[in-house]
XYZ file of C-alpha atoms in Angstrom:
560
model
C 65.243 -8.902 13.925
C 64.995 -11.839 16.285
C 61.376 -10.961 16.996
C 60.535 -10.948 13.302
C 62.281 -14.304 12.872
C 60.310 -15.842 15.750
C 57.025 -14.495 14.309
C 57.762 -16.009 10.891
C 58.561 -19.384 12.419
C 55.351 -19.393 14.486
C 53.234 -18.368 11.490
C 54.810 -21.045 9.325
C 54.186 -23.688 11.946
C 50.554 -22.549 12.287
C 49.991 -22.739 8.538
C 51.639 -26.133 8.357
C 49.536 -27.306 11.284
C 46.284 -26.092 9.675
C 47.343 -27.500 6.351
C 48.212 -30.743 7.996
C 44.805 -30.929 9.654
C 42.959 -30.243 6.384
C 45.254 -32.613 4.563
C 44.611 -35.263 7.197
C 40.838 -34.857 6.667
C 41.274 -35.106 2.930
C 43.369 -38.256 3.256
C 40.147 -39.892 4.410
C 36.667 -38.585 3.672
C 34.894 -40.559 6.393
C 33.078 -37.560 7.889
C 31.922 -36.535 4.443
C 30.708 -40.054 3.706
C 28.664 -40.052 6.924
C 27.165 -36.598 6.326
C 26.495 -37.311 2.653
C 24.674 -40.583 3.356
C 22.577 -38.836 6.062
C 21.064 -36.770 3.241
C 19.786 -39.968 1.650
C 22.510 -40.291 -0.971
C 24.574 -43.363 -1.797
C 27.701 -43.411 0.363
C 29.618 -45.033 -2.465
C 29.449 -41.720 -4.372
C 32.020 -40.322 -1.916
C 35.680 -41.195 -2.514
C 37.530 -42.805 0.395
C 40.127 -40.069 0.276
C 40.640 -36.710 -1.389
C 40.761 -36.627 -5.179
C 41.658 -34.043 -7.796
C 38.844 -31.468 -7.815
C 39.681 -29.906 -11.150
C 36.448 -31.114 -12.827
C 34.269 -29.448 -10.173
C 32.028 -26.660 -11.542
C 31.025 -24.850 -8.329
C 33.282 -25.702 -5.409
C 36.979 -24.800 -5.079
C 39.214 -26.982 -7.202
C 42.177 -28.857 -5.782
C 42.155 -31.914 -3.558
C 38.537 -32.578 -2.641
C 36.173 -35.095 -1.128
C 33.648 -34.188 -3.848
C 33.129 -35.535 -7.335
C 31.157 -33.960 -10.176
C 28.333 -36.445 -9.543
C 28.237 -35.465 -5.865
C 28.222 -31.806 -6.798
C 25.159 -32.262 -9.014
C 23.244 -34.148 -6.321
C 24.196 -31.629 -3.645
C 23.052 -28.812 -5.955
C 19.579 -30.374 -6.059
C 19.698 -30.748 -2.284
C 20.659 -27.061 -1.990
C 17.632 -26.065 -4.048
C 15.387 -28.021 -1.687
C 17.026 -26.632 1.444
C 16.813 -22.948 0.544
C 13.213 -23.395 -0.576
C 12.118 -25.293 2.563
C 12.206 -22.431 5.102
C 10.560 -20.033 2.646
C 7.838 -22.611 1.909
C 7.284 -23.212 5.603
C 6.908 -19.510 6.347
C 4.612 -19.057 3.336
C 2.475 -22.041 4.312
C 2.045 -20.682 7.844
C 1.020 -17.294 6.458
C -1.482 -18.908 4.081
C -2.989 -21.014 6.867
C -3.300 -18.020 9.203
C -5.266 -15.863 6.795
C -7.270 -18.722 5.336
C -8.495 -19.328 8.870
C -9.199 -15.624 9.448
C -11.133 -15.453 6.161
C -13.246 -18.457 7.139
C -13.987 -16.969 10.570
C -15.112 -13.619 9.169
C -17.121 -15.165 6.339
C -18.895 -17.568 8.685
C -19.582 -14.732 11.114
C -21.128 -12.416 8.509
C -23.266 -15.186 6.996
C -24.538 -16.249 10.403
C -25.373 -12.644 11.259
C -27.527 -12.471 8.135
C -29.209 -15.755 8.984
C -29.788 -14.751 12.619
C -31.197 -11.358 11.606
C -33.696 -13.031 9.271
C -34.777 -15.488 11.974
C -35.078 -12.709 14.557
C -37.280 -10.611 12.269
C -39.449 -13.603 11.419
C -40.009 -14.524 15.074
C -40.717 -10.919 16.103
C -43.113 -10.252 13.252
C -45.014 -13.510 13.727
C -45.624 -12.553 17.362
C -46.460 -8.925 16.581
C -48.337 -8.958 13.275
C -49.566 -12.527 13.101
C -51.249 -13.581 9.857
C -50.733 -10.189 8.236
C -46.994 -10.870 8.357
C -47.257 -14.545 7.447
C -49.250 -13.649 4.313
C -46.507 -11.211 3.280
C -43.492 -13.121 4.596
C -42.025 -13.716 1.126
C -41.287 -9.968 0.861
C -38.928 -10.179 3.845
C -37.546 -13.543 2.784
C -36.614 -12.065 -0.602
C -35.100 -9.054 1.160
C -32.666 -11.205 3.139
C -31.926 -13.445 0.169
C -30.929 -10.356 -1.817
C -28.717 -9.119 1.020
C -26.995 -12.510 1.168
C -26.426 -12.538 -2.585
C -25.023 -9.021 -2.443
C -22.650 -10.038 0.341
C -21.498 -13.062 -1.663
C -21.241 -11.522 -5.131
C -21.583 -7.763 -4.836
C -23.044 -5.495 -7.487
C -22.605 -8.173 -10.130
C -25.516 -10.024 -8.502
C -27.587 -7.321 -6.790
C -27.915 -3.577 -7.183
C -28.268 -2.830 -3.494
C -29.784 0.626 -3.843
C -32.415 -0.538 -6.347
C -33.204 -3.585 -4.251
C -33.821 -1.452 -1.164
C -35.992 0.994 -3.111
C -38.066 -1.886 -4.456
C -38.401 -3.360 -0.964
C -39.809 -0.164 0.549
C -42.066 0.456 -2.452
C -43.433 -3.093 -2.204
C -43.902 -2.749 1.559
C -45.743 0.555 1.071
C -48.029 -0.993 -1.528
C -48.968 -3.876 0.765
C -49.500 -1.656 3.804
C -51.404 0.931 1.791
C -53.875 -1.735 0.720
C -54.223 -2.965 4.311
C -54.952 0.469 5.779
C -57.354 1.285 2.943
C -59.297 -1.955 2.610
C -62.472 0.016 1.816
C -61.063 0.862 -1.633
C -60.120 -1.035 -4.741
C -56.740 -0.284 -6.327
C -55.709 -1.079 -9.854
C -52.124 -1.952 -10.779
C -51.800 1.426 -12.488
C -52.920 3.171 -9.307
C -50.388 1.264 -7.207
C -47.666 2.217 -9.682
C -48.537 5.840 -8.973
C -48.260 5.130 -5.230
C -44.870 3.429 -5.658
C -43.483 6.289 -7.689
C -44.169 8.659 -4.806
C -42.643 6.485 -2.064
C -39.627 8.710 -1.461
C -41.648 11.914 -1.745
C -44.302 10.712 0.671
C -41.751 9.399 3.226
C -44.361 7.027 4.683
C -41.673 5.235 6.723
C -40.016 8.362 8.029
C -36.233 8.583 7.714
C -35.666 4.856 8.290
C -35.228 3.865 4.610
C -32.619 6.563 3.970
C -30.601 5.786 7.082
C -30.855 2.061 6.588
C -29.705 2.375 2.966
C -26.613 4.317 4.030
C -25.843 1.923 6.873
C -26.370 -1.241 4.840
C -24.337 0.053 1.909
C -21.397 1.068 4.062
C -21.466 -2.056 6.215
C -21.918 -4.534 3.359
C -19.314 -2.929 1.099
C -16.822 -2.861 3.977
C -17.570 -6.424 5.103
C -17.463 -8.115 1.705
C -14.384 -6.153 0.565
C -12.548 -6.992 3.778
C -13.404 -10.682 3.443
C -12.298 -10.542 -0.179
C -8.980 -9.082 0.935
C -8.513 -11.877 3.465
C -9.218 -14.433 0.729
C -6.680 -12.791 -1.581
C -3.752 -13.063 0.813
C -3.373 -16.877 0.724
C -3.822 -16.799 -3.052
C -0.996 -14.298 -3.527
C 1.307 -16.124 -1.108
C 0.612 -19.449 -2.810
C 1.381 -18.126 -6.282
C 4.533 -16.322 -5.196
C 5.799 -19.359 -3.285
C 5.637 -21.461 -6.466
C 8.272 -19.287 -8.174
C 11.337 -21.492 -8.770
C 14.897 -20.495 -7.941
C 17.067 -19.487 -10.873
C 20.091 -21.649 -11.887
C 22.446 -18.966 -10.573
C 20.611 -19.025 -7.231
C 20.921 -22.811 -6.986
C 24.602 -22.554 -7.866
C 25.161 -19.938 -5.136
C 23.217 -22.008 -2.604
C 25.286 -25.088 -3.414
C 28.495 -23.119 -2.903
C 27.228 -21.740 0.414
C 25.800 -24.938 1.893
C 27.852 -27.843 0.607
C 31.230 -26.712 -0.699
C 32.558 -27.059 2.894
C 31.931 -30.803 2.441
C 34.474 -30.904 -0.352
C 37.207 -29.650 1.997
C 36.129 -32.108 4.666
C 34.536 -29.453 6.905
C 31.018 -30.865 7.120
C 30.093 -28.937 10.298
C 31.141 -25.546 8.945
C 28.198 -23.133 8.473
C 28.119 -20.014 6.275
C 28.811 -16.518 7.596
C 25.606 -14.559 8.254
C 26.359 -11.730 5.810
C 27.343 -14.262 3.169
C 24.009 -16.031 3.691
C 22.139 -12.698 3.478
C 23.700 -11.831 0.131
C 22.901 -15.253 -1.297
C 19.285 -15.188 -0.078
C 18.713 -11.584 -1.162
C 19.913 -12.559 -4.610
C 17.673 -15.637 -4.659
C 14.624 -13.731 -3.331
C 15.158 -10.469 -5.208
C 11.864 -10.653 -7.123
C 9.887 -11.589 -4.013
C 11.299 -8.567 -2.171
C 9.895 -6.286 -4.895
C 6.417 -7.445 -3.828
C 6.920 -5.804 -0.450
C 5.838 -2.245 -1.309
C 2.415 -3.173 -2.686
C 2.043 -5.886 -0.047
C 2.521 -3.304 2.722
C 0.165 -0.826 1.004
C -2.453 -3.580 0.815
C -2.015 -4.444 4.507
C -2.311 -0.762 5.484
C -5.581 -0.547 3.530
C -6.833 -3.720 5.254
C -5.981 -2.272 8.665
C -7.787 0.989 7.850
C -10.891 -0.894 6.727
C -10.746 -3.013 9.893
C -11.006 0.239 11.855
C -14.131 1.096 9.865
C -15.619 -2.316 10.674
C -15.103 -1.605 14.360
C -16.656 1.851 14.096
C -19.156 3.502 11.739
C -19.353 0.591 9.259
C -19.988 -2.059 11.905
C -21.830 -4.890 10.137
C -22.973 -6.426 13.407
C -24.469 -3.172 14.691
C -26.444 -2.763 11.473
C -27.741 -6.314 11.113
C -28.485 -7.189 14.720
C -31.281 -4.588 15.211
C -32.580 -4.579 11.637
C -35.859 -6.191 12.697
C -36.455 -3.311 15.138
C -35.609 -0.725 12.484
C -38.030 -2.199 9.937
C -40.702 -2.457 12.627
C -40.146 1.205 13.497
C -40.701 2.044 9.840
C -43.943 0.061 9.832
C -45.175 1.843 12.961
C -44.334 5.215 11.418
C -46.440 4.276 8.404
C -49.239 3.132 10.697
C -49.220 6.372 12.672
C -49.140 8.504 9.515
C -51.482 6.312 7.471
C -54.281 8.882 7.272
C -51.997 11.700 6.134
C -50.188 9.408 3.672
C -53.474 8.172 2.234
C -54.789 11.717 1.815
C -51.656 12.789 -0.039
C -51.885 9.743 -2.304
C -55.570 10.444 -3.012
C -54.709 14.036 -3.879
C -51.875 13.041 -6.182
C -53.207 9.845 -7.734
C -56.955 10.426 -7.524
C -59.705 8.947 -5.366
C -59.905 5.168 -5.721
C -63.144 3.276 -6.234
C -64.906 2.019 -3.127
C -64.551 -1.702 -2.688
C -67.748 -3.675 -3.356
C -66.495 -6.479 -1.167
C -65.902 -4.024 1.700
C -69.451 -2.646 1.425
C -70.886 -6.105 1.860
C -68.755 -6.800 4.912
C -68.833 -3.498 6.789
C -68.757 -5.353 10.081
C -65.172 -6.406 9.382
C -62.826 -4.106 11.206
C -59.930 -2.478 9.372
C -56.690 -4.274 10.247
C -54.318 -2.276 12.365
C -50.745 -2.742 13.431
C -49.947 -2.959 17.095
C -46.852 -3.221 19.182
C -44.120 -0.904 20.377
C -40.421 -1.653 20.349
C -37.751 0.118 22.333
C -34.940 1.636 20.281
C -31.774 -0.416 19.881
C -29.115 0.371 22.476
C -25.525 0.535 21.199
C -24.290 -0.413 24.675
C -25.541 -3.977 24.242
C -23.538 -5.798 21.583
C -24.260 -9.465 22.101
C -22.183 -12.331 20.819
C -24.569 -13.074 17.996
C -22.820 -15.320 15.513
C -20.143 -17.975 15.210
C -19.554 -17.810 18.972
C -17.764 -14.460 18.774
C -18.239 -10.764 18.018
C -17.013 -8.466 15.273
C -14.869 -6.462 17.700
C -13.141 -9.632 18.846
C -12.525 -10.827 15.298
C -11.131 -7.494 14.119
C -8.811 -7.164 17.121
C -7.349 -10.589 16.391
C -6.939 -10.070 12.662
C -5.337 -6.649 13.080
C -2.506 -8.240 15.064
C -1.935 -10.771 12.287
C -2.039 -8.101 9.573
C 0.547 -5.982 11.378
C 2.776 -9.018 11.884
C 2.600 -9.831 8.150
C 4.047 -6.469 7.107
C 7.466 -6.596 5.394
C 7.082 -10.370 5.107
C 8.820 -10.583 1.731
C 11.703 -8.190 2.375
C 12.572 -9.857 5.701
C 12.637 -13.423 4.344
C 16.455 -13.444 3.963
C 16.904 -12.356 7.596
C 14.360 -14.946 8.695
C 16.202 -17.707 6.815
C 19.756 -16.647 7.765
C 19.399 -17.173 11.508
C 19.962 -19.797 14.160
C 21.562 -23.080 13.237
C 21.752 -22.199 9.540
C 24.658 -19.798 10.044
C 27.845 -19.444 12.128
C 28.295 -16.183 14.036
C 31.591 -14.304 14.057
C 34.556 -15.107 11.837
C 34.609 -18.885 12.304
C 32.387 -19.414 9.311
C 32.377 -20.368 5.625
C 32.807 -17.324 3.382
C 32.421 -19.151 0.075
C 36.057 -20.142 -0.350
C 37.441 -20.858 3.114
C 36.844 -20.745 6.866
C 37.321 -17.019 7.429
C 35.667 -13.605 7.747
C 33.233 -12.573 4.989
C 34.551 -9.299 3.633
C 31.895 -8.258 1.072
C 29.289 -5.596 1.802
C 25.691 -6.779 2.338
C 23.599 -5.509 -0.563
C 20.011 -4.219 -0.347
C 16.727 -6.000 -1.057
C 14.983 -6.014 -4.407
C 15.876 -6.717 -7.997
C 17.591 -3.400 -8.755
C 20.115 -3.808 -5.919
C 21.333 -7.173 -7.197
C 23.477 -5.566 -9.890
C 26.247 -5.450 -7.274
C 25.588 -8.821 -5.583
C 28.995 -10.541 -5.243
C 27.582 -14.043 -4.804
C 24.537 -14.440 -7.087
C 24.331 -13.486 -10.744
C 20.908 -11.842 -11.157
C 19.545 -10.500 -14.430
C 17.875 -7.318 -13.253
C 16.375 -6.709 -16.712
C 14.065 -9.734 -16.464
C 11.615 -9.422 -13.545
C 9.564 -12.504 -12.737
C 6.222 -12.458 -14.579
C 4.266 -14.257 -11.839
C 5.393 -11.852 -9.149
C 4.737 -8.804 -11.344
C 1.193 -10.049 -11.945
C 0.640 -10.427 -8.184
C 1.921 -6.906 -7.621
C -0.803 -5.726 -10.034
C -3.428 -7.827 -8.215
C -2.470 -6.327 -4.852
C -2.546 -2.815 -6.281
C -6.078 -3.320 -7.631
C -7.308 -4.814 -4.364
C -5.821 -1.889 -2.445
C -7.856 0.473 -4.638
C -11.037 -1.471 -3.794
C -10.204 -1.420 -0.082
C -9.666 2.353 -0.109
C -12.985 2.832 -1.915
C -14.738 0.607 0.643
C -13.184 2.755 3.368
C -15.292 5.599 1.920
C -18.398 3.409 1.596
C -18.093 2.849 -2.180
C -18.016 -0.411 -4.093
C -15.870 -0.064 -7.218
C -15.005 -3.744 -7.581
C -17.513 -4.140 -10.424
C -17.603 -2.037 -13.582
C -15.017 0.581 -12.640
C -15.464 2.375 -15.948
C -19.158 2.997 -15.377
C -18.540 4.279 -11.849
C -15.755 6.553 -13.056
C -18.042 8.088 -15.678
C -20.607 8.915 -13.007
C -18.080 10.427 -10.655
C -17.738 7.269 -8.583
C -20.587 8.231 -6.253
C -22.973 5.841 -4.574
C -26.031 8.087 -4.284
C -25.083 9.276 -0.846
C -23.678 5.962 0.350
C -20.097 7.239 0.218
C -18.249 8.546 3.209
C -15.510 11.010 2.340
C -15.952 13.428 5.203
C -14.725 13.277 8.817
C -18.304 12.671 9.896
C -17.802 9.016 8.996
C -15.770 8.662 12.133
C -18.842 9.232 14.263
C -21.675 6.887 15.061
C -24.384 9.425 14.256
C -25.964 7.168 11.615
C -25.165 3.902 13.264
C -27.949 3.831 15.872
C -31.054 5.923 15.540
C -34.016 6.344 17.905
C -37.663 6.054 17.051
C -37.956 8.173 13.891
C -39.805 11.471 14.350
C -43.121 11.987 12.703
C -42.595 13.688 9.371
C -45.386 15.558 7.717
C -45.431 14.025 4.228
C -44.649 16.594 1.542
C -47.533 17.920 -0.485
C -48.321 16.258 -3.788
C -50.020 18.390 -6.409
C -53.769 17.896 -6.174
C -55.753 16.499 -9.052
C -57.253 19.447 -10.973
C -60.838 18.828 -11.858
C -62.896 20.702 -14.433
C -65.798 22.346 -12.542
C -68.055 21.787 -15.504
C -67.517 18.081 -15.201
C -69.345 18.053 -11.923
C -68.602 14.985 -9.810
C -67.953 12.703 -12.693
C -64.292 12.434 -11.895
C -64.693 11.741 -8.186
C -63.445 8.352 -7.052
C -61.529 7.758 -10.284
C -57.748 7.187 -10.211
C -55.482 9.405 -12.275
C -55.197 7.965 -15.750
C -52.576 8.211 -18.491
C -50.196 11.131 -17.849
C -52.179 12.118 -14.800
C -50.753 9.012 -13.131
C -47.396 10.715 -13.055
C -46.960 13.125 -10.145
C -44.393 15.013 -12.171
C -46.900 15.655 -14.947
C -49.394 16.923 -12.394
C -46.797 19.238 -10.978
C -46.107 20.653 -14.411
C -49.766 21.075 -15.409
C -51.213 22.465 -12.200
C -49.828 26.040 -12.439
C -51.294 26.456 -15.936
C -54.748 25.203 -14.960
C -55.235 27.353 -11.858
């Protein structure tokens, strides 16, 4: 009984002592005046001593160092203060990936420029005036590659462009190795139509098409993904806090002022619940954000391996030269097949008058490109170095949105333990910490969140990320679906062999290839002549339907 009496007396004295301390602080609001003016507000807004807090809308009512006017100004300050750390983190993220985008974009563009200059210098030394007179063909080739890198299929159909390049190159070389003949435009059309069948350049065009398609689709899609990240972060960071969020932030940050406890910080769990309520919509971005980052990381692996843009562009001059040498070595066989399929051309009158002029030939031998030598070719760096750096940043950016509350509610912004502000007094915060995301806020004890009204801006960015992830996954297989998805879907989404859906993509078998083997050009159907016509048809090109190798193939069995 005595023990109980002593305990009651001690407790009463403690309460009276605490009450006396708080009451003493409320008798004069000097600390509040100092702290309030340090925020840039007029010190005269603060009463000299505690006043009746009944009119207050957010903070506890009773004797208070706050007025309604102070409460409104501190609410605005609360809005600024909860937005500041989120804005700072978002700005840093934007700056990081804006820089990474610029580095990759500059690197890829310089690789294209360096490859063009390397080819020009090599071909001037090797082929001299024959190259100079045909230099616009190669200039146009690189211009088309650059436009495809910049704008994709909307600007250049890569497969058609490459087919046209090889057909044009064959036409020019065919004329050079057969200067003793005259060729009409119709005849050269027949030659062009048989480019793939003749394989005058060996297997180089096929391999180069696959390599260029994979590398360019991967490079431009990856750069596009890097460009998207700052855009998404910028748009999401502009989403304003709701009135209920501002109200909760005011209660958390500045209601201690009203009781004269200006140094009192919120409890960590209390802060987490407030920030998870305020950032509920942003947290819903996390799933698609992480899916997008995973797709970026997977494509980065492709850039380091079989879709390595640097390893395709750096030796492209050697590859094209190998194709030219293959054509040179097989020129007689190629010409014979063309003459069989398209007819004998007319002898050139100009050639007859200048028989002393030697037929131009191509000279020069180039060693195959070695994959062991990957020089630092552009922008003072290499693709491997760039991808290693960006992969670290991409991994670090995962769960950015869902971890914002934890990032904000740390350090000097909160008070550890029980000596903290719980929303009503200096004591332990008893409520359970709720989960992230809009749906979980139905049970948030500190922020009123309407879970039936998701933020439109954030929902639109979720859709943007989802679409970009689809493009990244397609690029991972060597396909570009960023333009005209409907058309690609109707054709099965294939890229004429440029895709890469099998495990073989993980090897470098198509990345570096040696001097192409000599291929015996496939037989074209010979021109069928009427014996009764004698030699009248000799030396004449195939005319009308006979120009078409397919027509010859169809007619030949019936005329034998």
